[in-house]
Structure formats: structure tokens, C-alpha cells
Coordinates of C-alpha atoms in Angstrom, one line a residue:
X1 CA 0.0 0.0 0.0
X2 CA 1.2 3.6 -0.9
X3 CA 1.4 5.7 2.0
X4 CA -1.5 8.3 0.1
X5 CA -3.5 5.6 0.0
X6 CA -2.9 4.6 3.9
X7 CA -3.6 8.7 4.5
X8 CA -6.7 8.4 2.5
X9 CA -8.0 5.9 4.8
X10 CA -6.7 7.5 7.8
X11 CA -8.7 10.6 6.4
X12 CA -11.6 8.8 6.0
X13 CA -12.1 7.7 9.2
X14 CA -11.2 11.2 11.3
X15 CA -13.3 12.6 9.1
X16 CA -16.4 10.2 9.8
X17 CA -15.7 10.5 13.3
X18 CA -15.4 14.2 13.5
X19 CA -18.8 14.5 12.2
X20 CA -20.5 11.7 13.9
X21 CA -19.2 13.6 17.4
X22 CA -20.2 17.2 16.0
X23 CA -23.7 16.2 15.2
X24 CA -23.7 14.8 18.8
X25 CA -22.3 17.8 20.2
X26 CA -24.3 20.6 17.9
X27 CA -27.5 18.8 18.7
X28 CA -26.5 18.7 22.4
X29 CA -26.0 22.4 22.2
X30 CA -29.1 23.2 20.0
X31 CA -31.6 21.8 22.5
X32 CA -30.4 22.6 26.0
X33 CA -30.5 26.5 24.6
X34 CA -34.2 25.2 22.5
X35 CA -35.3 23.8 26.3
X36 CA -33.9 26.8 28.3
X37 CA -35.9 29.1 26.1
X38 CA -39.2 27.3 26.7
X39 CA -39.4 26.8 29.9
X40 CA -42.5 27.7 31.4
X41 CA -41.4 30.3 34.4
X42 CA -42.7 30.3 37.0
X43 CA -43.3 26.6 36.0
X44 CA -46.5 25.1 35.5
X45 CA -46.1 21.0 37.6
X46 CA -42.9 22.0 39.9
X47 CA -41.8 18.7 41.6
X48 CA -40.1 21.1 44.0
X49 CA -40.2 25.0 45.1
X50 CA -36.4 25.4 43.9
X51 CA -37.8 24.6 40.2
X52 CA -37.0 27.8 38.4
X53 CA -38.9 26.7 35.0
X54 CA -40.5 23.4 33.4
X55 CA -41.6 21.9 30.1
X56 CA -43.6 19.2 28.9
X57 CA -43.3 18.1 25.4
X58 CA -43.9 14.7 23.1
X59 CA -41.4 12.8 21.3
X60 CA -41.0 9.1 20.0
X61 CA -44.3 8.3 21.4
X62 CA -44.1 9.2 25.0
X63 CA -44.0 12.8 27.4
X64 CA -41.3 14.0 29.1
X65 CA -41.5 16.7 31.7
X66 CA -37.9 18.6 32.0
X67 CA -37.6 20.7 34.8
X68 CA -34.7 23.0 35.4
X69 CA -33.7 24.4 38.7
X70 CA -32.7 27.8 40.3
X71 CA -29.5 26.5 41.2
X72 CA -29.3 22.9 42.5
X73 CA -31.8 20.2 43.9
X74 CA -31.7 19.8 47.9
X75 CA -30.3 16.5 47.2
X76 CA -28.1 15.1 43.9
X77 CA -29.8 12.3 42.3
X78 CA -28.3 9.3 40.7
X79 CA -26.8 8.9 38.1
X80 CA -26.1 12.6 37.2
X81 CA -25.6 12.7 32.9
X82 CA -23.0 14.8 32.1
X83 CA -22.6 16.3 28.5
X84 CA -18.9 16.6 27.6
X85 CA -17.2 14.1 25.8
X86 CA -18.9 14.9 22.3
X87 CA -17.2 18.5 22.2
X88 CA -14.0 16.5 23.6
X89 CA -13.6 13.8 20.5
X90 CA -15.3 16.5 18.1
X91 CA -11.9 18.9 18.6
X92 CA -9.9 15.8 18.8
X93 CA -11.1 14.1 15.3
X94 CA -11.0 17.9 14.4
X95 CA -7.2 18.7 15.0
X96 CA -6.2 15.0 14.0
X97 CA -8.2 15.8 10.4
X98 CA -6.4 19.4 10.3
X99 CA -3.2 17.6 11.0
X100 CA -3.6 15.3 8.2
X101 CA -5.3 17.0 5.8
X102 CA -3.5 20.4 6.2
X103 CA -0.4 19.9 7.8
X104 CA 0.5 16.9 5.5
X105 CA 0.0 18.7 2.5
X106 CA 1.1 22.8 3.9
X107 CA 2.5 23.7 0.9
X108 CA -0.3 22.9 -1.3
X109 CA -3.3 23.9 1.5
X110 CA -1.7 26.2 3.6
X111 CA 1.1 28.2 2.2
X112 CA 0.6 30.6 -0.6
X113 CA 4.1 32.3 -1.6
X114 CA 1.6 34.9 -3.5
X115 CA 0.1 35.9 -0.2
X116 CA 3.1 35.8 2.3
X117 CA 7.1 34.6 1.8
X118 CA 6.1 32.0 4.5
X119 CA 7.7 28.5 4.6
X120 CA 6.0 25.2 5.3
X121 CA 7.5 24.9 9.1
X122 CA 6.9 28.8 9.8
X123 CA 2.7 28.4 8.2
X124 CA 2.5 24.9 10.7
X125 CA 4.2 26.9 13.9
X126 CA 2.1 29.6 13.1
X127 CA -1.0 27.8 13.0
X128 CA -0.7 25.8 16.0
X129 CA 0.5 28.4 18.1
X130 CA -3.1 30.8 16.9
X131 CA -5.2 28.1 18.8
X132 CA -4.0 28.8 22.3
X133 CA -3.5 32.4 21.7
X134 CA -6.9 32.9 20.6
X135 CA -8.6 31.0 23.4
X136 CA -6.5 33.3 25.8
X137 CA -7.6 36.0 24.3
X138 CA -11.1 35.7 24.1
X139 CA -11.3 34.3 27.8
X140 CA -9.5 37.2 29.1
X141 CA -12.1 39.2 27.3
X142 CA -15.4 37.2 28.8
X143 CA -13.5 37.9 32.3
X144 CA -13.0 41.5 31.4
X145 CA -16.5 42.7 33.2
X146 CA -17.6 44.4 29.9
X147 CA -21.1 45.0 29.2
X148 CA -22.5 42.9 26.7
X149 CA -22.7 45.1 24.2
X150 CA -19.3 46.3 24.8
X151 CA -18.7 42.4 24.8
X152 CA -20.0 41.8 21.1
X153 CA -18.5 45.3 19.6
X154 CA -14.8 44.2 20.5
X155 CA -15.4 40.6 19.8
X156 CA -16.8 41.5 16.2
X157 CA -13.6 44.3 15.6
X158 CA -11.3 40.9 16.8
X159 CA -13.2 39.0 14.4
X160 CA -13.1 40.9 11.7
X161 CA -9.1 41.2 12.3
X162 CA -8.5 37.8 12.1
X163 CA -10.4 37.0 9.1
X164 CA -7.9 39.9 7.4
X165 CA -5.1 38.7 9.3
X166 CA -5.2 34.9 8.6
X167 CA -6.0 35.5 4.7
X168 CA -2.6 37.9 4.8
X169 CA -0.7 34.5 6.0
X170 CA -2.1 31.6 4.8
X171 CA -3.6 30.7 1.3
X172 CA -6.9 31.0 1.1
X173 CA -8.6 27.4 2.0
X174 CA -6.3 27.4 4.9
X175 CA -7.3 30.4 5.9
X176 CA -11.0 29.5 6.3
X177 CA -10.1 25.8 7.5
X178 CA -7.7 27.7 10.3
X179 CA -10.8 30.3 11.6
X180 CA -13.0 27.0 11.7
X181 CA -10.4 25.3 13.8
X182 CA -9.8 28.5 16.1
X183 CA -13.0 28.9 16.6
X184 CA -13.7 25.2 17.2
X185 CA -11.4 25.2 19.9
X186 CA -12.8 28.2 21.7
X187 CA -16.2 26.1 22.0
X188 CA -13.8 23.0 23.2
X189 CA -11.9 25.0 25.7
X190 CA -15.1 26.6 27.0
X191 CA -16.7 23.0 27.5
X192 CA -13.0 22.0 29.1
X193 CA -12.1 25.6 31.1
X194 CA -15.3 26.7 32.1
X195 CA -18.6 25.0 31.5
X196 CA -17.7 21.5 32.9
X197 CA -15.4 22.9 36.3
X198 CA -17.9 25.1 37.5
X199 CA -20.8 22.2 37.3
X200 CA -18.1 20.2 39.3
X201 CA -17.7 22.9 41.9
X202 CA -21.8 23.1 41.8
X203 CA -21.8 19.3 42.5
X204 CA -18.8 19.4 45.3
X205 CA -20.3 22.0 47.2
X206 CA -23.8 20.0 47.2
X207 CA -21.7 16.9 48.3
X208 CA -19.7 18.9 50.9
X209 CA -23.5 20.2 52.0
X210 CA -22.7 23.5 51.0
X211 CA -24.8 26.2 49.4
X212 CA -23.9 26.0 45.1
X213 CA -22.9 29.5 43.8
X214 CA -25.4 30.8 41.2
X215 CA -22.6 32.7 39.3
X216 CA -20.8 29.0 38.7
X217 CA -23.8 28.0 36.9
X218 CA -24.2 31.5 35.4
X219 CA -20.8 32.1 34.3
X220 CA -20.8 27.9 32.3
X221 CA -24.4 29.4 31.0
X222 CA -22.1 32.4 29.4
X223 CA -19.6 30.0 27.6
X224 CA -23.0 27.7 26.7
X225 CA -24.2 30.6 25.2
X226 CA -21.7 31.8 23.1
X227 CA -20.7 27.9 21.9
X228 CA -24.5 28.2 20.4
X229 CA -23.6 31.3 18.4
X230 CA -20.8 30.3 17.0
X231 CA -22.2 26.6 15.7
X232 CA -23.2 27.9 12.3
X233 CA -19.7 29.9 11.4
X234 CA -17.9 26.7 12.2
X235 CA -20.1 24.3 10.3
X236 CA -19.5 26.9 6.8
X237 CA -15.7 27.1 7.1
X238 CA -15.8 23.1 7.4
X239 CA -17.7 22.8 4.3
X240 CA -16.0 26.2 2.6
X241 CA -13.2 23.9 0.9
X242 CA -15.9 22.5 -1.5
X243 CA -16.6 26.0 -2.9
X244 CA -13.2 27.3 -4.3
X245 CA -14.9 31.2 -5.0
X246 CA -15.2 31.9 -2.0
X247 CA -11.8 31.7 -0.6
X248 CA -9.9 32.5 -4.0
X249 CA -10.5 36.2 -4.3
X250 CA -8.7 39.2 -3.1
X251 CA -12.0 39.8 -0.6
X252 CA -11.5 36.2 1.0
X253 CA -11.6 38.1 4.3
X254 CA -14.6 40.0 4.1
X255 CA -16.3 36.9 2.6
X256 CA -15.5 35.2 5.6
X257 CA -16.3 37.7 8.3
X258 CA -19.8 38.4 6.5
X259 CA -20.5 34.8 6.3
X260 CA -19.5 34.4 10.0
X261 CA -22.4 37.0 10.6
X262 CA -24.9 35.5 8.5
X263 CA -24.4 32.7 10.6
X264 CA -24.9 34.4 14.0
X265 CA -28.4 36.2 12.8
X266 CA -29.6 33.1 11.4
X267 CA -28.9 30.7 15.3
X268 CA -30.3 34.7 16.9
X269 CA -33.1 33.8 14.8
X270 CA -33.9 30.5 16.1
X271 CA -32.9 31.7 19.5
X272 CA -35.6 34.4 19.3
X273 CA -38.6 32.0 17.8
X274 CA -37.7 29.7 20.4
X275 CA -38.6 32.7 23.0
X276 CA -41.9 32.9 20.7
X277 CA -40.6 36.3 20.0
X278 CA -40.0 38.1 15.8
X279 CA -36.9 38.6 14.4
X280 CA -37.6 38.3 11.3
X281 CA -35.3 41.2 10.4
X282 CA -32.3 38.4 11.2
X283 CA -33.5 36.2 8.9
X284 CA -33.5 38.7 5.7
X285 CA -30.0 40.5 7.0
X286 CA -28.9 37.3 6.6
X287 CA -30.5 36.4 3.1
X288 CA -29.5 39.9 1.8
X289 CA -25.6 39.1 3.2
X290 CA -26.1 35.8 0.8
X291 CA -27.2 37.8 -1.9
X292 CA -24.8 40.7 -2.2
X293 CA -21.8 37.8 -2.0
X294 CA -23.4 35.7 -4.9
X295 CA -23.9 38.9 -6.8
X296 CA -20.0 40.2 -6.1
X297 CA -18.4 37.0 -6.2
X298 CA -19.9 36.0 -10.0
X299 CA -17.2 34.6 -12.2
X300 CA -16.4 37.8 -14.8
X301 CA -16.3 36.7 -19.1
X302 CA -12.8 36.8 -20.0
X303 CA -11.5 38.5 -22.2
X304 CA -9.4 37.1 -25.4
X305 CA -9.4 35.2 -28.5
X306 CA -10.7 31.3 -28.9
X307 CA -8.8 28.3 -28.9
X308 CA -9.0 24.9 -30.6
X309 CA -9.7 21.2 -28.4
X310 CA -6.3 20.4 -29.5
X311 CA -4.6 23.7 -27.8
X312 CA -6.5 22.9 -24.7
X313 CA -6.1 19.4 -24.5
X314 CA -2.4 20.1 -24.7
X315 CA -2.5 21.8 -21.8
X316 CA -4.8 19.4 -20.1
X317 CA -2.4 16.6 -20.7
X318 CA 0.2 18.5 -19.7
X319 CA -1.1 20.0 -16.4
X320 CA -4.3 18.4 -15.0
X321 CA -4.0 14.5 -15.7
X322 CA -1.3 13.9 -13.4
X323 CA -4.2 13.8 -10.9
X324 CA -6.9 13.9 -12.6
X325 CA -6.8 10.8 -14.7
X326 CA -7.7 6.9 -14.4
X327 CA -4.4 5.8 -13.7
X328 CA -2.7 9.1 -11.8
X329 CA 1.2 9.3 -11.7
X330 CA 1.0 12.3 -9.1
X331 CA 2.1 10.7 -5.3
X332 CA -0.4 12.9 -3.7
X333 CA -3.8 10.9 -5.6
X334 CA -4.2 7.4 -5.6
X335 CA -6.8 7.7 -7.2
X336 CA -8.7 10.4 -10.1
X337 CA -8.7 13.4 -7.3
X338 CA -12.6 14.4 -6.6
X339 CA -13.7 11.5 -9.1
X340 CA -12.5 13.8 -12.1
X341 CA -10.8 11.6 -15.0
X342 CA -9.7 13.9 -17.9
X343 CA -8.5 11.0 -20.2
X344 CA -10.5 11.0 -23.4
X345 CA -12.0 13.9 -25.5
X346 CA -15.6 12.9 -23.6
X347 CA -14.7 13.5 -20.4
X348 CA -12.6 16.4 -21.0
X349 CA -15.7 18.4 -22.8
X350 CA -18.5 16.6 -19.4
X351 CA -15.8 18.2 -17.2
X352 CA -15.8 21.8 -18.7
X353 CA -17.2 23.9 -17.0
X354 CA -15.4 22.6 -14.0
X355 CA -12.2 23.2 -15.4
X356 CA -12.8 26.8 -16.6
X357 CA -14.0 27.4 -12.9
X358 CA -10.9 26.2 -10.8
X359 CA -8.4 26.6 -13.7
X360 CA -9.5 30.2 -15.0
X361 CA -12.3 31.8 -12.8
X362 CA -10.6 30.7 -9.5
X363 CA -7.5 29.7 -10.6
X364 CA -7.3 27.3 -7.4
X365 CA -6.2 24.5 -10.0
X366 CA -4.0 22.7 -10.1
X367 CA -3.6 22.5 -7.0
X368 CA -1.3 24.9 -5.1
X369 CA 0.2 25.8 -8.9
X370 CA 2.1 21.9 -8.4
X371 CA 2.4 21.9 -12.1
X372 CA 3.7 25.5 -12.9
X373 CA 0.4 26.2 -15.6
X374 CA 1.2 29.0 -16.7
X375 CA -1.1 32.0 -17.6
X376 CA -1.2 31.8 -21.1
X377 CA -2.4 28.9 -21.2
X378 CA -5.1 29.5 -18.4
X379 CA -5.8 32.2 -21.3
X380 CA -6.1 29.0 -23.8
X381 CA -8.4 26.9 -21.7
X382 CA -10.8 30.3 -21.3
X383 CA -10.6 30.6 -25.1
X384 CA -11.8 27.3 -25.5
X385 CA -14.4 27.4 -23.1
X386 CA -15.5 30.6 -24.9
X387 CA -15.6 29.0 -28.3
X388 CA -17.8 26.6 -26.7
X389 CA -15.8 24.0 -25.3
X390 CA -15.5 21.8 -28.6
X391 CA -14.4 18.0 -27.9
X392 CA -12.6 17.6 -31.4

């Protein structure tokens, strides 16, 4: 076995894992803020007078009545079901994928000598060393006392900086993938630093007999909180690879940031029907963000002559079959990369407008430039799109 073949498989199965836990942990997330937004308050059948809020609802055939309390029950049942593991192995699968996927192949995915003179070593330093120093920073600032809108004005401005400053360092896809990951591990930490040691110390102090402190629970309720915003920006940079015009322009930041709020208004949204409350206005800032990007971001005609099937296939042969091809010679695919087999005058004309996308529009192929094409013939592959893509 070829050791691409062994990382394809290695791939594989982080990346199956990573979403099987992410599911488990998003959906975790999704309904305890769903069920803290319903409950009934004061509740409506409290089992207790230290029930702060209940809810009764219908799933799978049977009721449930969740009741949540002000700060603790007089007396911890048992078992008590934590929720912690799923943000755990998601980061873990996570970083193990990056690591792989990113890492493994830094000077195709994450370095871009067009963007910044930065080596393979320097671009993997650098991107470790942004996961702690972004959790530090944004903890320090949820410990700062600030209001909350003073809390959300700063966080956007830091935001909005690293989207510039991570598309100034690292080529475009790895710029997305590296927000995703930072941002990931800011929910992960918050699970790990904050949420899960202050419902220990609400635990130990029931143990010990002691009263709980509120602002424990208050304080993990915070982190909770913010984890739920921030669900929907993660989810888009982990599927933004697929969708090469979005990260391969010169406004790869602002795409980024803007998508990042589209994300927030649409889980406010949700947040907001859950409190049976309109926000409609989320909902269409967020449509209108989608809109103005598809508009801006629309492939442009080149400009220039035509060009015969024979000019382009030349440079087909030349620069795209190494990977793309039944039998690939290129060490980094096994196999036709993305299914894409540009053998025979056929496939080359069903696979068209693909290739005038990443090879002209986007110019994200080949891949990390790995076969030097050059730009005049990018300008003979346009020309024969433009003539209609002919096949003989």
C-alpha cells in the first residue's frame, strides 16, 4: 500500500468521526438553549419550590417533563448525565483531520508564496501556536466585566481582524479551515475551562452540603451561550473547501467575516422563535448578506481570443491529468482526485465547465500551482471554453 493511499484511509475515518461527534455535540448544544428558552417560568407542575422553570413536550411516542432548577436540587440524584465528551472527541477528530489533511500537504493547502514569503515549518508553527492564543484572548475578554454590548462590539472588531489577518498569512482554503479550527477550539476549551469545572464545583459543594454558587452556573451558562452562536460559522468554514470562489479572491476576508455573521443572525433567529418572540429582520440580514456575496463574487467573461480542443487538451495533458486521470502518476492521488478523469475527448468536454471554474475563474487548480500552468495557457483553456468547449 502507498502511503496516500494509507492517509486516504486514515482521512476517512477522522473525518467520519469528527462529524458523527459534531452532530452529537451541535445537537446537544441546540436543544439545551431550545429547552432553556421554553421553559415555562414560573413553572406550571414543579416537583419542587427550587424549580425555576418546566416543560412538557412529546417525542418518540411518549411525554417528558424537564424541569430545570434555580441552582441545585436539595439532594443530587443518581446517576447525574454529564454532556462533555462529544465537544472533547469532536476537537480531537478535528485537529487529527487538520493535522492530516493540512499539515501533511502545507504547501499545497496552507502556504501561498503569492500571499506571504512563509515556509511550510513557519505556516505549521504559526498555526498551532493561533489556537491557544486565541482561546487566551477571548477568555481574558469574557473575564473582562464588559457589558455585553461592549462584549459583542470588541469581539466583532477581533473577528473581523483575524479574518484579514489569517488570509494575509495563509492561502486562502487554509485560511477558512484555520478560523474553523480556532473557533472550534474556543467552544472545546469553554466545555474544558469553564462550562464542565464550574458544574463540578456546583456538584462538590452540594456533596460537601454547601450552598452552590449561582454565578458558577451563570458564568458555564455564558460559555454555553456563546458555543451556540458560533455553531453555524464553524459548520460553513468546514464545508467552505468544496466551494473554491469563495476563498480565492482578493475579498477572501470579508467573505469570511460576512458569512461568519450571517451565521450568527440566522442561530439569533432560532434563538428568538424559540422565546416565541419576531426577528424576522435576522433572517433577511442574513438572506441579503447571501445575496450581495453571490452577486459580487460571480465569475467575470474573460476577455481574449478562442482556442481549438487540441490547444486545450495540450494543456490538459500537460497539467491536470497527473491527478486527474484513471491511472494518476502524481504521489499525492491514488486515485482520479474528486472523481475527475480527464482522459479521453468525452470526459474532458462533461468536465468543462469545472475546469474553466478552478483553472481560469478561480485559478485554485491545479492545486497549489504543483504543475507550474502557466497563464497563457489559463488564457487558452478560457478561449476554449469561450468557443464553446468543442471536444474535437
Amino acid at each position: 500500500m502507498t502511503e496516500a493511499y494509507v492517509l486516504d484511509w486514515v482521512n476517512l475515518a477522522l473525518r467520519f468521526a469528527h462529524v458523527i461527534t459534531g452532530i452529537a455535540w451541535i445537537g446537544s448544544s441546540f436543544y439545551f438553549i431550545w429547552l432553556d428558552l421554553r421553559l415555562s417560568v414560573p413553572p406550571r407542575n414543579p416537583e419542587s419550590p427550587e424549580v425555576a422553570g418546566d416543560l412538557w413536550a412529546v417525542h418518540g411516542g411518549g411525554f417528558y417533563h424537564a424541569q430545570k432548577y434555580q441552582v441545585a436540587p436539595g439532594t443530587l440524584p443518581e446517576p447525574l448525565h454529564w454532556f462533555k465528551w462529544e465537544a472533547y472527541f469532536t476537537w480531537i477528530t478535528g485537529f487529527l483531520l487538520f493535522t492530516v489533511v493540512y499539515y501533511a500537504n502545507a504547501g499545497a493547502l496552507l502556504v501561498d508564496p503569492a500571499v506571504a514569503p512563509v515556509g511550510e515549518a513557519m505556516a505549521i508553527a504559526a498555526s498551532v501556536l493561533l489556537l491557544p492564543a486565541g482561546w487566551f484572548l477571548y477568555d481574558g475578554l469574557c473575564r473582562s466585566g464588559l457589558s455585553g454590548r461592549a462584549f459583542l462590539g470588541v469581539g466583532l472588531v477581533l473577528v473581523l481582524a483575524l479574518c484579514l489577518g489569517l488570509t494575509q498569512l495563509f492561502a486562502g482554503r487554509g485560511a477558512f479551515l484555520q478560523a474553523g479550527v480556532m473557533l472550534g477550539t474556543l467552544m472545546a476549551a469553554n466545555v474544558w475551562r469553564v462550562i464542565i469545572p464550574s458544574q463540578k464545583a456546583l456538584v462538590a459543594a452540594k456533596e460537601r452540603g454547601e450552598p452552590a454558587d449561582a454565578a458558577l452556573g451563570l458564568r458555564a451558562k455564558q460559555r454555553s451561550v456563546h458555543n451556540n452562536y458560533l455553531t453555524l460559522p464553524v459548520v460553513f468554514t468546514m464545508i467552505s473547501p468544496h466551494f473554491a470562489f469563495l476563498y480565492a479572491n482578493e475579498w477572501n476576508w470579508l467573505v469570511l467575516f460576512l458569512v461568519f455573521l450571517a451565521g450568527a443572525f440566522i442561530r439569533h433567529w432560532f434563538n428568538l422563535r424559540n422565546q416565541d418572540r419576531q426577528g424576522i429582520g435576522w433572517v433577511i440580514a442574513a438572506l441579503a448578506i447571501g445575496v450581495a456575496l453571490a452577486a459580487a463574487l460571480a465569475p467575470r467573461a474573460p476577455a481574449g481570443g478562442t482556442a481549438t480542443f487540441a490547444e486545450a487538451n495540450r494543456v490538459i495533458q500537460a497539467r491536470c491529468v497527473a491527478c486527474h486521470s484513471a491511472s494518476p502518476t502524481h504521489p499525492t492521488a491514488p486515485v482520479a482526485a474528486a472523481g475527475v478523469m480527464l482522459d479521453t475527448p468525452r470526459e474532458i468536454a462533461a468536465w468543462a465547465a469545472r475546469i474553466h471554474e478552478r483553472a481560469v475563474v478561480t485559478r485554485t487548480m491545479p492545486l497549489a500551482n504543483l504543475t507550474a500552468m502557466t497563464e497563457e495557457e489559463r488564457d487558452l483553456l478560457a478561449g476554449w471554453f469561450a468557443a464553446g468547449a468543442p471536444a474535437e
